[in-house]
């Protein structure tokens, strides 16, 4: 008999299941309104466009699209990606199987056991889980309504940091964006300390108002590894994303990608490009933005109506998430169970910290809820948070 748990490599002790997936399991009960998952709205998936694109790809490029291909990615797709950035050539683009793979590859290539990564507190748990496998430590950086606080980042850098992880646009979990002055401050600090930045940008195209701000990549191309993805603007099931990085930085990443999976699905790359080309995707993104903007407005309106004194929440200008800070004395991990009993689910703040903090916050997503679910779900949630009797779950 083989004892698999004894045989498992030491690093597997650090692999934790996603707290969010555990909560999502609880929400399978039919009458629970879930603001927990951050899934894109499935009714926005361009199914017909994907069907006809797949047919055209098979008709016109059948054998090439079904063959092994290069690790770097399908050259015309790399060109399409490069054309979306100022001053980036196709050679700087590496196609990856989801930004999640990008996080893993970068950590594999640049983080040794014991290295410290500067992360916002709170931050995207998927990044923490990807980094955990490489036995790193975290230096938490405070954020406010303008994103990472430079003094706090500097404090972390003074303690010795190997990589800075930043979600500059419509952050997961807070919905907050890094302001323009802060973008400059963050790259200035990174330059001064000679520390690279991983800029994770899944939500940048989902802006509801205001103007696009420069990527950190635009401000400091020499020290930024930038990740973009098709997950939130096309479909997440393609597992298709990209990295942009300086040639020297990309070298080990390419080798690691080759060792991991040779290359990202050739067929998926062909089909995604076929859907994206000729401006279809840009038109589609306008529809996606309008949809989420409407849901965001409904959720903010409901929070305004229902939550009592002492609660604060973010007002995201894009993306999919709102973060609620609760008054002293409330514990969002404990209350999550009462909330599910009352028929509503959220993600407790603890899931977004590397260090066990966060019981004073929670994340809501408005991406998949219907308008009726937002109204009724926020009423139930508010009752739990305000300590009043929740309306019946059938309401
Ligand atoms: C901040 C952040 N990074 C990365 C990802 C994963 O993206 P992908 O589907 O491209 O792997 C997500 C998905 O929710 C995310 O919120």
mmCIF file of C-alpha atoms and ligand atoms in Angstrom:
data_model
loop_
_atom_site.group_PDB
_atom_site.id
_atom_site.type_symbol
_atom_site.label_atom_id
_atom_site.label_comp_id
_atom_site.label_asym_id
_atom_site.label_seq_id
_atom_site.Cartn_x
_atom_site.Cartn_y
_atom_site.Cartn_z
ATOM 1 C CA UNK A 1 0.000 0.000 0.000
ATOM 2 C CA UNK A 2 1.247 3.442 -0.857
ATOM 3 C CA UNK A 3 0.752 6.173 1.738
ATOM 4 C CA UNK A 4 0.185 9.170 -0.508
ATOM 5 C CA UNK A 5 -0.023 11.738 2.277
ATOM 6 C CA UNK A 6 3.402 10.677 3.606
ATOM 7 C CA UNK A 7 4.860 10.761 0.114
ATOM 8 C CA UNK A 8 3.545 14.231 -0.754
ATOM 9 C CA UNK A 9 6.269 16.839 -1.277
ATOM 10 C CA UNK A 10 6.733 19.313 1.578
ATOM 11 C CA UNK A 11 5.456 22.203 -0.528
ATOM 12 C CA UNK A 12 2.011 20.594 -0.836
ATOM 13 C CA UNK A 13 1.417 21.341 2.850
ATOM 14 C CA UNK A 14 1.016 24.948 1.753
ATOM 15 C CA UNK A 15 -1.592 24.234 -0.912
ATOM 16 C CA UNK A 16 -4.955 25.284 0.502
ATOM 17 C CA UNK A 17 -8.365 24.857 -1.082
ATOM 18 C CA UNK A 18 -9.885 28.130 -2.216
ATOM 19 C CA UNK A 19 -12.065 29.518 0.600
ATOM 20 C CA UNK A 20 -14.355 30.982 -2.040
ATOM 21 C CA UNK A 21 -14.956 27.608 -3.682
ATOM 22 C CA UNK A 22 -15.869 26.197 -0.264
ATOM 23 C CA UNK A 23 -18.462 28.947 0.188
ATOM 24 C CA UNK A 24 -19.763 28.439 -3.337
ATOM 25 C CA UNK A 25 -20.523 24.820 -2.417
ATOM 26 C CA UNK A 26 -22.860 26.066 0.364
ATOM 27 C CA UNK A 27 -24.669 28.262 -2.119
ATOM 28 C CA UNK A 28 -25.691 25.292 -4.288
ATOM 29 C CA UNK A 29 -28.882 25.275 -2.151
ATOM 30 C CA UNK A 30 -31.481 26.612 -4.577
ATOM 31 C CA UNK A 31 -32.844 29.383 -2.363
ATOM 32 C CA UNK A 32 -29.497 31.062 -1.576
ATOM 33 C CA UNK A 33 -28.805 34.298 -3.429
ATOM 34 C CA UNK A 34 -25.071 34.333 -4.026
ATOM 35 C CA UNK A 35 -22.985 37.482 -4.150
ATOM 36 C CA UNK A 36 -19.988 35.264 -3.369
ATOM 37 C CA UNK A 37 -18.629 34.087 -6.727
ATOM 38 C CA UNK A 38 -16.863 36.453 -9.089
ATOM 39 C CA UNK A 39 -18.081 34.647 -12.205
ATOM 40 C CA UNK A 40 -18.753 36.592 -15.390
ATOM 41 C CA UNK A 41 -22.474 36.734 -16.326
ATOM 42 C CA UNK A 42 -23.055 33.740 -18.650
ATOM 43 C CA UNK A 43 -25.798 35.519 -20.621
ATOM 44 C CA UNK A 44 -23.042 37.830 -21.909
ATOM 45 C CA UNK A 45 -21.001 35.015 -23.466
ATOM 46 C CA UNK A 46 -20.857 35.482 -27.266
ATOM 47 C CA UNK A 47 -21.938 31.882 -27.913
ATOM 48 C CA UNK A 48 -23.128 32.416 -31.492
ATOM 49 C CA UNK A 49 -20.009 34.366 -32.452
ATOM 50 C CA UNK A 50 -17.856 31.599 -30.959
ATOM 51 C CA UNK A 51 -19.832 28.923 -32.823
ATOM 52 C CA UNK A 52 -19.392 30.588 -36.212
ATOM 53 C CA UNK A 53 -15.754 31.491 -35.466
ATOM 54 C CA UNK A 54 -15.031 27.842 -34.611
ATOM 55 C CA UNK A 55 -16.649 26.759 -37.885
ATOM 56 C CA UNK A 56 -14.590 29.243 -39.912
ATOM 57 C CA UNK A 57 -11.386 28.182 -38.122
ATOM 58 C CA UNK A 58 -12.057 24.512 -38.835
ATOM 59 C CA UNK A 59 -12.975 25.238 -42.458
ATOM 60 C CA UNK A 60 -10.036 27.540 -43.239
ATOM 61 C CA UNK A 61 -7.262 26.415 -40.864
ATOM 62 C CA UNK A 62 -8.414 22.987 -39.662
ATOM 63 C CA UNK A 63 -5.093 21.163 -39.515
ATOM 64 C CA UNK A 64 -2.984 24.071 -38.251
ATOM 65 C CA UNK A 65 -5.530 24.927 -35.537
ATOM 66 C CA UNK A 66 -5.555 21.339 -34.270
ATOM 67 C CA UNK A 67 -1.776 20.817 -34.374
ATOM 68 C CA UNK A 68 0.861 21.408 -31.661
ATOM 69 C CA UNK A 69 2.169 24.966 -31.906
ATOM 70 C CA UNK A 70 4.814 27.270 -30.484
ATOM 71 C CA UNK A 71 5.198 27.935 -26.770
ATOM 72 C CA UNK A 72 5.041 31.720 -27.294
ATOM 73 C CA UNK A 73 1.561 31.510 -28.783
ATOM 74 C CA UNK A 74 -0.240 31.896 -32.132
ATOM 75 C CA UNK A 75 1.652 34.751 -33.857
ATOM 76 C CA UNK A 76 -1.418 36.697 -35.111
ATOM 77 C CA UNK A 77 -2.950 36.509 -31.629
ATOM 78 C CA UNK A 78 0.262 37.864 -30.124
ATOM 79 C CA UNK A 79 0.068 40.705 -32.638
ATOM 80 C CA UNK A 80 -3.551 41.411 -31.710
ATOM 81 C CA UNK A 81 -2.605 41.543 -28.019
ATOM 82 C CA UNK A 82 0.396 43.793 -28.719
ATOM 83 C CA UNK A 83 -1.803 46.217 -30.693
ATOM 84 C CA UNK A 84 -3.798 46.875 -27.502
ATOM 85 C CA UNK A 85 -0.767 48.379 -25.746
ATOM 86 C CA UNK A 86 1.283 51.460 -26.597
ATOM 87 C CA UNK A 87 4.802 50.647 -27.750
ATOM 88 C CA UNK A 88 4.531 46.864 -27.295
ATOM 89 C CA UNK A 89 5.652 44.491 -30.054
ATOM 90 C CA UNK A 90 4.320 40.962 -30.591
ATOM 91 C CA UNK A 91 7.677 39.526 -29.463
ATOM 92 C CA UNK A 92 6.997 40.862 -25.929
ATOM 93 C CA UNK A 93 3.758 38.856 -25.652
ATOM 94 C CA UNK A 94 3.536 35.346 -24.180
ATOM 95 C CA UNK A 95 0.183 33.574 -24.441
ATOM 96 C CA UNK A 96 -0.716 31.692 -21.239
ATOM 97 C CA UNK A 97 -3.520 29.389 -20.087
ATOM 98 C CA UNK A 98 -5.293 31.963 -17.904
ATOM 99 C CA UNK A 99 -3.661 34.760 -15.918
ATOM 100 C CA UNK A 100 -3.667 32.207 -13.136
ATOM 101 C CA UNK A 101 -1.002 30.293 -15.051
ATOM 102 C CA UNK A 102 0.876 33.573 -15.504
ATOM 103 C CA UNK A 103 0.949 34.021 -11.717
ATOM 104 C CA UNK A 104 2.230 30.487 -11.244
ATOM 105 C CA UNK A 105 4.944 30.771 -13.909
ATOM 106 C CA UNK A 106 6.199 34.124 -12.657
ATOM 107 C CA UNK A 107 6.321 32.832 -9.086
ATOM 108 C CA UNK A 108 8.121 29.692 -10.263
ATOM 109 C CA UNK A 109 10.739 31.758 -12.081
ATOM 110 C CA UNK A 110 11.263 34.617 -9.662
ATOM 111 C CA UNK A 111 10.426 33.509 -6.102
ATOM 112 C CA UNK A 112 12.595 31.322 -3.891
ATOM 113 C CA UNK A 113 11.399 29.861 -0.575
ATOM 114 C CA UNK A 114 11.371 32.604 2.054
ATOM 115 C CA UNK A 115 11.187 35.481 -0.452
ATOM 116 C CA UNK A 116 8.687 38.216 0.397
ATOM 117 C CA UNK A 117 5.932 39.419 -1.951
ATOM 118 C CA UNK A 118 4.267 42.780 -1.363
ATOM 119 C CA UNK A 119 0.493 42.360 -1.692
ATOM 120 C CA UNK A 120 -2.410 44.692 -0.999
ATOM 121 C CA UNK A 121 -4.361 43.941 2.176
ATOM 122 C CA UNK A 122 -6.859 42.669 1.073
ATOM 123 C CA UNK A 123 -5.931 41.026 -2.256
ATOM 124 C CA UNK A 124 -6.947 38.328 -4.771
ATOM 125 C CA UNK A 125 -6.737 34.945 -3.008
ATOM 126 C CA UNK A 126 -5.911 33.129 -6.264
ATOM 127 C CA UNK A 127 -2.621 35.053 -6.345
ATOM 128 C CA UNK A 128 -1.862 34.098 -2.750
ATOM 129 C CA UNK A 129 -2.609 30.436 -3.526
ATOM 130 C CA UNK A 130 -0.358 30.534 -6.612
ATOM 131 C CA UNK A 131 2.497 32.147 -4.663
ATOM 132 C CA UNK A 132 2.012 29.885 -1.599
ATOM 133 C CA UNK A 133 3.260 26.862 -3.540
ATOM 134 C CA UNK A 134 6.686 28.535 -3.795
ATOM 135 C CA UNK A 135 6.935 28.930 -0.010
ATOM 136 C CA UNK A 136 6.994 32.713 0.052
ATOM 137 C CA UNK A 137 6.128 35.225 2.764
ATOM 138 C CA UNK A 138 3.783 38.203 2.413
ATOM 139 C CA UNK A 139 4.330 41.856 3.223
ATOM 140 C CA UNK A 140 0.901 43.426 3.406
ATOM 141 C CA UNK A 141 0.441 46.912 1.972
ATOM 142 C CA UNK A 142 -2.468 49.071 3.128
ATOM 143 C CA UNK A 143 -4.959 50.353 0.564
ATOM 144 C CA UNK A 144 -7.499 53.179 0.625
ATOM 145 C CA UNK A 145 -9.901 54.609 -1.963
ATOM 146 C CA UNK A 146 -6.914 55.494 -4.210
ATOM 147 C CA UNK A 147 -5.360 52.032 -4.046
ATOM 148 C CA UNK A 148 -2.001 51.068 -2.533
ATOM 149 C CA UNK A 149 -0.716 53.580 0.028
ATOM 150 C CA UNK A 150 2.843 54.521 -1.051
ATOM 151 C CA UNK A 151 4.163 54.985 2.517
ATOM 152 C CA UNK A 152 2.989 51.492 3.385
ATOM 153 C CA UNK A 153 4.563 50.085 0.207
ATOM 154 C CA UNK A 154 7.819 51.817 1.068
ATOM 155 C CA UNK A 155 7.700 50.293 4.537
ATOM 156 C CA UNK A 156 7.329 46.848 2.947
ATOM 157 C CA UNK A 157 10.177 47.533 0.514
ATOM 158 C CA UNK A 158 12.426 48.627 3.388
ATOM 159 C CA UNK A 159 11.884 45.187 4.903
ATOM 160 C CA UNK A 160 13.053 43.488 1.703
ATOM 161 C CA UNK A 161 10.602 42.448 -1.007
ATOM 162 C CA UNK A 162 11.272 40.416 -4.168
ATOM 163 C CA UNK A 163 8.062 41.183 -6.108
ATOM 164 C CA UNK A 164 5.180 43.662 -5.875
ATOM 165 C CA UNK A 165 1.749 42.281 -6.855
ATOM 166 C CA UNK A 166 -0.682 44.986 -8.006
ATOM 167 C CA UNK A 167 -4.242 44.986 -9.374
ATOM 168 C CA UNK A 168 -4.350 48.613 -10.516
ATOM 169 C CA UNK A 169 -7.851 48.585 -12.072
ATOM 170 C CA UNK A 170 -11.079 47.701 -10.206
ATOM 171 C CA UNK A 171 -9.349 45.489 -7.765
ATOM 172 C CA UNK A 172 -10.541 42.091 -6.634
ATOM 173 C CA UNK A 173 -11.827 42.236 -3.866
ATOM 174 C CA UNK A 174 -12.382 45.960 -3.211
ATOM 175 C CA UNK A 175 -13.281 47.377 -6.641
ATOM 176 C CA UNK A 176 -10.815 50.225 -5.937
ATOM 177 C CA UNK A 177 -8.383 51.537 -8.589
ATOM 178 C CA UNK A 178 -4.906 52.973 -8.192
ATOM 179 C CA UNK A 179 -5.092 56.743 -8.846
ATOM 180 C CA UNK A 180 -2.754 58.338 -11.388
ATOM 181 C CA UNK A 181 -0.463 59.986 -8.792
ATOM 182 C CA UNK A 182 -0.279 56.661 -6.926
ATOM 183 C CA UNK A 183 0.603 54.821 -10.165
ATOM 184 C CA UNK A 184 3.570 57.138 -10.513
ATOM 185 C CA UNK A 185 4.447 56.750 -6.830
ATOM 186 C CA UNK A 186 4.328 52.932 -7.045
ATOM 187 C CA UNK A 187 6.590 52.713 -10.108
ATOM 188 C CA UNK A 188 8.960 55.326 -8.649
ATOM 189 C CA UNK A 189 9.329 53.226 -5.509
ATOM 190 C CA UNK A 190 9.734 49.997 -7.466
ATOM 191 C CA UNK A 191 12.440 51.646 -9.575
ATOM 192 C CA UNK A 192 14.219 53.085 -6.558
ATOM 193 C CA UNK A 193 14.325 49.704 -4.804
ATOM 194 C CA UNK A 194 14.918 47.723 -8.014
ATOM 195 C CA UNK A 195 11.897 45.482 -7.397
ATOM 196 C CA UNK A 196 9.736 44.195 -10.281
ATOM 197 C CA UNK A 197 5.948 44.515 -10.388
ATOM 198 C CA UNK A 198 3.382 41.896 -11.428
ATOM 199 C CA UNK A 199 0.494 43.983 -12.793
ATOM 200 C CA UNK A 200 -2.633 41.803 -12.913
ATOM 201 C CA UNK A 201 -5.283 43.409 -15.108
ATOM 202 C CA UNK A 202 -8.346 41.222 -15.621
ATOM 203 C CA UNK A 203 -10.860 44.055 -15.098
ATOM 204 C CA UNK A 204 -9.277 47.069 -16.860
ATOM 205 C CA UNK A 205 -11.686 46.891 -19.835
ATOM 206 C CA UNK A 206 -14.729 46.920 -17.561
ATOM 207 C CA UNK A 207 -14.705 50.663 -16.860
ATOM 208 C CA UNK A 208 -18.133 52.248 -16.285
ATOM 209 C CA UNK A 209 -17.077 55.868 -15.938
ATOM 210 C CA UNK A 210 -14.055 58.173 -16.089
ATOM 211 C CA UNK A 211 -11.044 57.742 -18.348
ATOM 212 C CA UNK A 212 -8.592 54.906 -18.716
ATOM 213 C CA UNK A 213 -5.413 55.492 -16.744
ATOM 214 C CA UNK A 214 -1.990 54.374 -17.965
ATOM 215 C CA UNK A 215 -0.992 50.849 -17.053
ATOM 216 C CA UNK A 216 2.027 50.491 -14.771
ATOM 217 C CA UNK A 217 3.459 48.751 -17.860
ATOM 218 C CA UNK A 218 3.164 52.046 -19.778
ATOM 219 C CA UNK A 219 4.933 53.944 -16.997
ATOM 220 C CA UNK A 220 7.771 51.482 -16.389
ATOM 221 C CA UNK A 221 7.986 48.819 -19.112
ATOM 222 C CA UNK A 222 11.435 47.788 -17.886
ATOM 223 C CA UNK A 223 10.188 46.530 -14.520
ATOM 224 C CA UNK A 224 6.628 45.365 -15.108
ATOM 225 C CA UNK A 225 5.270 41.922 -15.974
ATOM 226 C CA UNK A 226 1.723 42.679 -17.088
ATOM 227 C CA UNK A 227 -1.099 40.108 -17.306
ATOM 228 C CA UNK A 228 -4.299 40.485 -19.326
ATOM 229 C CA UNK A 229 -7.032 37.914 -19.982
ATOM 230 C CA UNK A 230 -9.997 36.992 -22.178
ATOM 231 C CA UNK A 231 -11.836 35.684 -19.106
ATOM 232 C CA UNK A 232 -13.894 38.773 -18.285
ATOM 233 C CA UNK A 233 -14.328 40.193 -21.788
ATOM 234 C CA UNK A 234 -14.982 36.994 -23.770
ATOM 235 C CA UNK A 235 -15.294 33.701 -21.834
ATOM 236 C CA UNK A 236 -13.345 32.323 -18.845
ATOM 237 C CA UNK A 237 -13.721 28.734 -20.061
ATOM 238 C CA UNK A 238 -11.201 29.323 -22.858
ATOM 239 C CA UNK A 239 -8.499 29.708 -20.187
ATOM 240 C CA UNK A 240 -6.769 32.182 -22.452
ATOM 241 C CA UNK A 241 -4.642 35.092 -21.280
ATOM 242 C CA UNK A 242 -1.318 36.791 -21.919
ATOM 243 C CA UNK A 243 1.786 38.200 -20.291
ATOM 244 C CA UNK A 244 3.727 41.224 -21.547
ATOM 245 C CA UNK A 245 7.244 41.581 -20.173
ATOM 246 C CA UNK A 246 10.763 42.722 -21.094
ATOM 247 C CA UNK A 247 12.617 40.133 -23.211
ATOM 248 C CA UNK A 248 15.071 39.273 -20.444
ATOM 249 C CA UNK A 249 12.286 38.796 -17.890
ATOM 250 C CA UNK A 250 10.364 36.573 -20.282
ATOM 251 C CA UNK A 251 13.206 34.157 -20.992
ATOM 252 C CA UNK A 252 12.801 31.871 -17.957
ATOM 253 C CA UNK A 253 9.015 32.255 -18.105
ATOM 254 C CA UNK A 254 8.968 30.812 -21.655
ATOM 255 C CA UNK A 255 11.059 27.837 -20.554
ATOM 256 C CA UNK A 256 8.791 27.264 -17.553
ATOM 257 C CA UNK A 257 5.700 27.500 -19.768
ATOM 258 C CA UNK A 258 7.161 24.939 -22.159
ATOM 259 C CA UNK A 259 7.881 22.569 -19.286
ATOM 260 C CA UNK A 260 4.405 23.106 -17.809
ATOM 261 C CA UNK A 261 2.163 22.518 -20.839
ATOM 262 C CA UNK A 262 4.186 23.043 -24.070
ATOM 263 C CA UNK A 263 1.718 25.720 -25.180
ATOM 264 C CA UNK A 264 -1.816 26.994 -24.682
ATOM 265 C CA UNK A 265 -4.530 25.287 -26.771
ATOM 266 C CA UNK A 266 -3.919 26.096 -30.436
ATOM 267 C CA UNK A 267 -7.598 25.782 -31.328
ATOM 268 C CA UNK A 268 -8.721 28.122 -28.558
ATOM 269 C CA UNK A 269 -6.166 30.714 -29.657
ATOM 270 C CA UNK A 270 -7.400 30.588 -33.262
ATOM 271 C CA UNK A 271 -11.056 30.816 -32.255
ATOM 272 C CA UNK A 272 -10.552 33.667 -29.768
ATOM 273 C CA UNK A 273 -8.673 35.665 -32.389
ATOM 274 C CA UNK A 274 -11.374 34.978 -34.959
ATOM 275 C CA UNK A 275 -13.976 36.313 -32.493
ATOM 276 C CA UNK A 276 -11.870 39.298 -31.450
ATOM 277 C CA UNK A 277 -10.800 40.513 -34.873
ATOM 278 C CA UNK A 278 -12.642 43.159 -36.883
ATOM 279 C CA UNK A 279 -13.744 44.972 -33.742
ATOM 280 C CA UNK A 280 -16.385 42.443 -32.628
ATOM 281 C CA UNK A 281 -14.860 42.155 -29.190
ATOM 282 C CA UNK A 282 -14.678 45.899 -28.673
ATOM 283 C CA UNK A 283 -18.402 46.202 -29.484
ATOM 284 C CA UNK A 284 -19.118 43.328 -27.159
ATOM 285 C CA UNK A 285 -17.159 44.874 -24.309
ATOM 286 C CA UNK A 286 -19.416 47.943 -24.484
ATOM 287 C CA UNK A 287 -22.431 45.674 -23.871
ATOM 288 C CA UNK A 288 -20.640 43.861 -21.038
ATOM 289 C CA UNK A 289 -19.737 47.157 -19.352
ATOM 290 C CA UNK A 290 -23.301 48.478 -19.555
ATOM 291 C CA UNK A 291 -24.630 45.270 -18.037
ATOM 292 C CA UNK A 292 -22.290 45.374 -15.047
ATOM 293 C CA UNK A 293 -22.737 49.123 -14.614
ATOM 294 C CA UNK A 294 -26.502 48.566 -14.214
ATOM 295 C CA UNK A 295 -25.931 45.840 -11.632
ATOM 296 C CA UNK A 296 -23.423 47.982 -9.743
ATOM 297 C CA UNK A 297 -25.927 50.861 -9.582
ATOM 298 C CA UNK A 298 -28.617 48.560 -8.227
ATOM 299 C CA UNK A 299 -26.312 47.120 -5.590
ATOM 300 C CA UNK A 300 -25.033 50.505 -4.416
ATOM 301 C CA UNK A 301 -28.618 51.799 -4.280
ATOM 302 C CA UNK A 302 -29.741 48.804 -2.217
ATOM 303 C CA UNK A 303 -26.799 49.161 0.188
ATOM 304 C CA UNK A 304 -27.614 52.849 0.620
ATOM 305 C CA UNK A 305 -31.251 52.020 1.462
ATOM 306 C CA UNK A 306 -30.595 49.050 3.734
ATOM 307 C CA UNK A 307 -27.338 49.360 5.690
ATOM 308 C CA UNK A 308 -27.328 51.226 8.988
ATOM 309 C CA UNK A 309 -24.775 53.505 10.680
ATOM 310 C CA UNK A 310 -21.172 52.452 10.880
ATOM 311 C CA UNK A 311 -20.929 50.532 7.605
ATOM 312 C CA UNK A 312 -18.709 51.792 4.803
ATOM 313 C CA UNK A 313 -18.435 50.423 1.301
ATOM 314 C CA UNK A 314 -16.510 51.096 -1.888
ATOM 315 C CA UNK A 315 -18.074 52.638 -5.013
ATOM 316 C CA UNK A 316 -16.264 50.885 -7.866
ATOM 317 C CA UNK A 317 -15.985 52.722 -11.205
ATOM 318 C CA UNK A 318 -15.685 49.354 -12.969
ATOM 319 C CA UNK A 319 -15.169 45.637 -12.451
ATOM 320 C CA UNK A 320 -17.365 43.282 -10.460
ATOM 321 C CA UNK A 321 -16.877 43.846 -6.736
ATOM 322 C CA UNK A 322 -17.939 45.962 -3.754
ATOM 323 C CA UNK A 323 -16.141 45.736 -0.412
ATOM 324 C CA UNK A 324 -18.034 46.426 2.814
ATOM 325 C CA UNK A 325 -16.249 47.400 6.031
ATOM 326 C CA UNK A 326 -18.355 46.531 9.061
ATOM 327 C CA UNK A 327 -18.414 48.285 12.471
ATOM 328 C CA UNK A 328 -16.299 47.080 15.408
ATOM 329 C CA UNK A 329 -17.677 44.022 17.135
ATOM 330 C CA UNK A 330 -19.018 42.294 13.995
ATOM 331 C CA UNK A 331 -17.135 39.297 12.615
ATOM 332 C CA UNK A 332 -17.850 38.608 8.944
ATOM 333 C CA UNK A 333 -16.523 35.021 9.148
ATOM 334 C CA UNK A 334 -19.020 34.187 11.901
ATOM 335 C CA UNK A 335 -21.885 36.082 10.224
ATOM 336 C CA UNK A 336 -21.347 34.292 6.879
ATOM 337 C CA UNK A 337 -23.077 31.188 8.279
ATOM 338 C CA UNK A 338 -26.080 33.204 9.512
ATOM 339 C CA UNK A 339 -26.234 34.884 6.120
ATOM 340 C CA UNK A 340 -26.388 31.537 4.274
ATOM 341 C CA UNK A 341 -29.137 30.441 6.720
ATOM 342 C CA UNK A 342 -31.001 33.609 5.780
ATOM 343 C CA UNK A 343 -30.520 32.805 2.087
ATOM 344 C CA UNK A 344 -27.656 35.090 1.022
ATOM 345 C CA UNK A 345 -23.933 34.431 0.538
ATOM 346 C CA UNK A 346 -20.872 36.673 0.486
ATOM 347 C CA UNK A 347 -17.148 36.035 0.860
ATOM 348 C CA UNK A 348 -15.804 36.887 4.335
ATOM 349 C CA UNK A 349 -12.873 39.289 4.296
ATOM 350 C CA UNK A 350 -10.495 36.751 5.840
ATOM 351 C CA UNK A 351 -10.232 34.977 2.467
ATOM 352 C CA UNK A 352 -8.381 37.976 1.024
ATOM 353 C CA UNK A 353 -5.506 38.285 3.483
ATOM 354 C CA UNK A 354 -2.340 36.276 3.716
ATOM 355 C CA UNK A 355 -2.282 36.643 7.488
ATOM 356 C CA UNK A 356 -5.697 35.889 9.019
ATOM 357 C CA UNK A 357 -6.900 39.516 9.234
ATOM 358 C CA UNK A 358 -10.086 40.665 7.567
ATOM 359 C CA UNK A 359 -12.987 39.684 9.823
ATOM 360 C CA UNK A 360 -14.073 43.361 9.619
ATOM 361 C CA UNK A 361 -14.772 43.221 5.870
ATOM 362 C CA UNK A 362 -16.592 41.253 3.203
ATOM 363 C CA UNK A 363 -16.749 41.059 -0.596
ATOM 364 C CA UNK A 364 -19.907 41.227 -2.671
ATOM 365 C CA UNK A 365 -20.046 40.550 -6.396
ATOM 366 C CA UNK A 366 -22.858 41.979 -8.518
ATOM 367 C CA UNK A 367 -21.823 40.157 -11.699
ATOM 368 C CA UNK A 368 -24.291 37.259 -11.862
ATOM 369 C CA UNK A 369 -27.225 38.409 -9.699
ATOM 370 C CA UNK A 370 -30.496 39.513 -11.318
ATOM 371 C CA UNK A 371 -31.980 42.900 -10.316
ATOM 372 C CA UNK A 372 -34.597 41.110 -8.158
ATOM 373 C CA UNK A 373 -31.891 39.037 -6.456
ATOM 374 C CA UNK A 374 -29.865 42.176 -5.721
ATOM 375 C CA UNK A 375 -32.874 43.846 -4.063
ATOM 376 C CA UNK A 376 -33.919 40.868 -2.028
ATOM 377 C CA UNK A 377 -30.382 39.599 -1.288
ATOM 378 C CA UNK A 378 -29.147 42.946 0.013
ATOM 379 C CA UNK A 379 -32.262 43.234 2.214
ATOM 380 C CA UNK A 380 -31.458 39.809 3.729
ATOM 381 C CA UNK A 381 -27.775 40.653 4.125
ATOM 382 C CA UNK A 382 -28.549 44.002 5.733
ATOM 383 C CA UNK A 383 -30.825 42.300 8.262
ATOM 384 C CA UNK A 384 -27.993 39.955 9.269
ATOM 385 C CA UNK A 385 -25.451 42.784 9.484
ATOM 386 C CA UNK A 386 -27.848 45.227 11.202
ATOM 387 C CA UNK A 387 -28.934 42.495 13.651
ATOM 388 C CA UNK A 388 -32.630 42.624 12.674
ATOM 389 C CA UNK A 389 -34.930 39.818 11.484
ATOM 390 C CA UNK A 390 -34.229 38.866 7.873
ATOM 391 C CA UNK A 391 -37.168 38.867 5.455
ATOM 392 C CA UNK A 392 -38.390 35.350 4.574
ATOM 393 C CA UNK A 393 -36.070 33.657 2.069
ATOM 394 C CA UNK A 394 -38.872 33.383 -0.492
ATOM 395 C CA UNK A 395 -39.136 37.182 -0.783
HETATM 396 C C1 LIG B 1 -7.284 39.588 -9.865
HETATM 397 C C2 LIG B 1 -7.460 38.344 -10.659
HETATM 398 N N1 LIG B 1 -6.396 37.807 -11.274
HETATM 399 C C3 LIG B 1 -6.515 36.694 -12.013
HETATM 400 C C4 LIG B 1 -7.732 36.048 -12.146
HETATM 401 C C5 LIG B 1 -7.786 34.788 -12.958
HETATM 402 O O1 LIG B 1 -7.976 35.103 -14.287
HETATM 403 P P1 LIG B 1 -7.873 34.010 -15.444
HETATM 404 O O2 LIG B 1 -9.258 33.523 -15.699
HETATM 405 O O3 LIG B 1 -7.293 34.749 -16.615
HETATM 406 O O4 LIG B 1 -6.970 32.924 -14.965
HETATM 407 C C6 LIG B 1 -8.869 36.569 -11.522
HETATM 408 C C7 LIG B 1 -10.156 35.870 -11.658
HETATM 409 O O5 LIG B 1 -11.097 36.089 -10.971
HETATM 410 C C8 LIG B 1 -8.729 37.752 -10.759
HETATM 411 O O6 LIG B 1 -9.766 38.306 -10.122
#
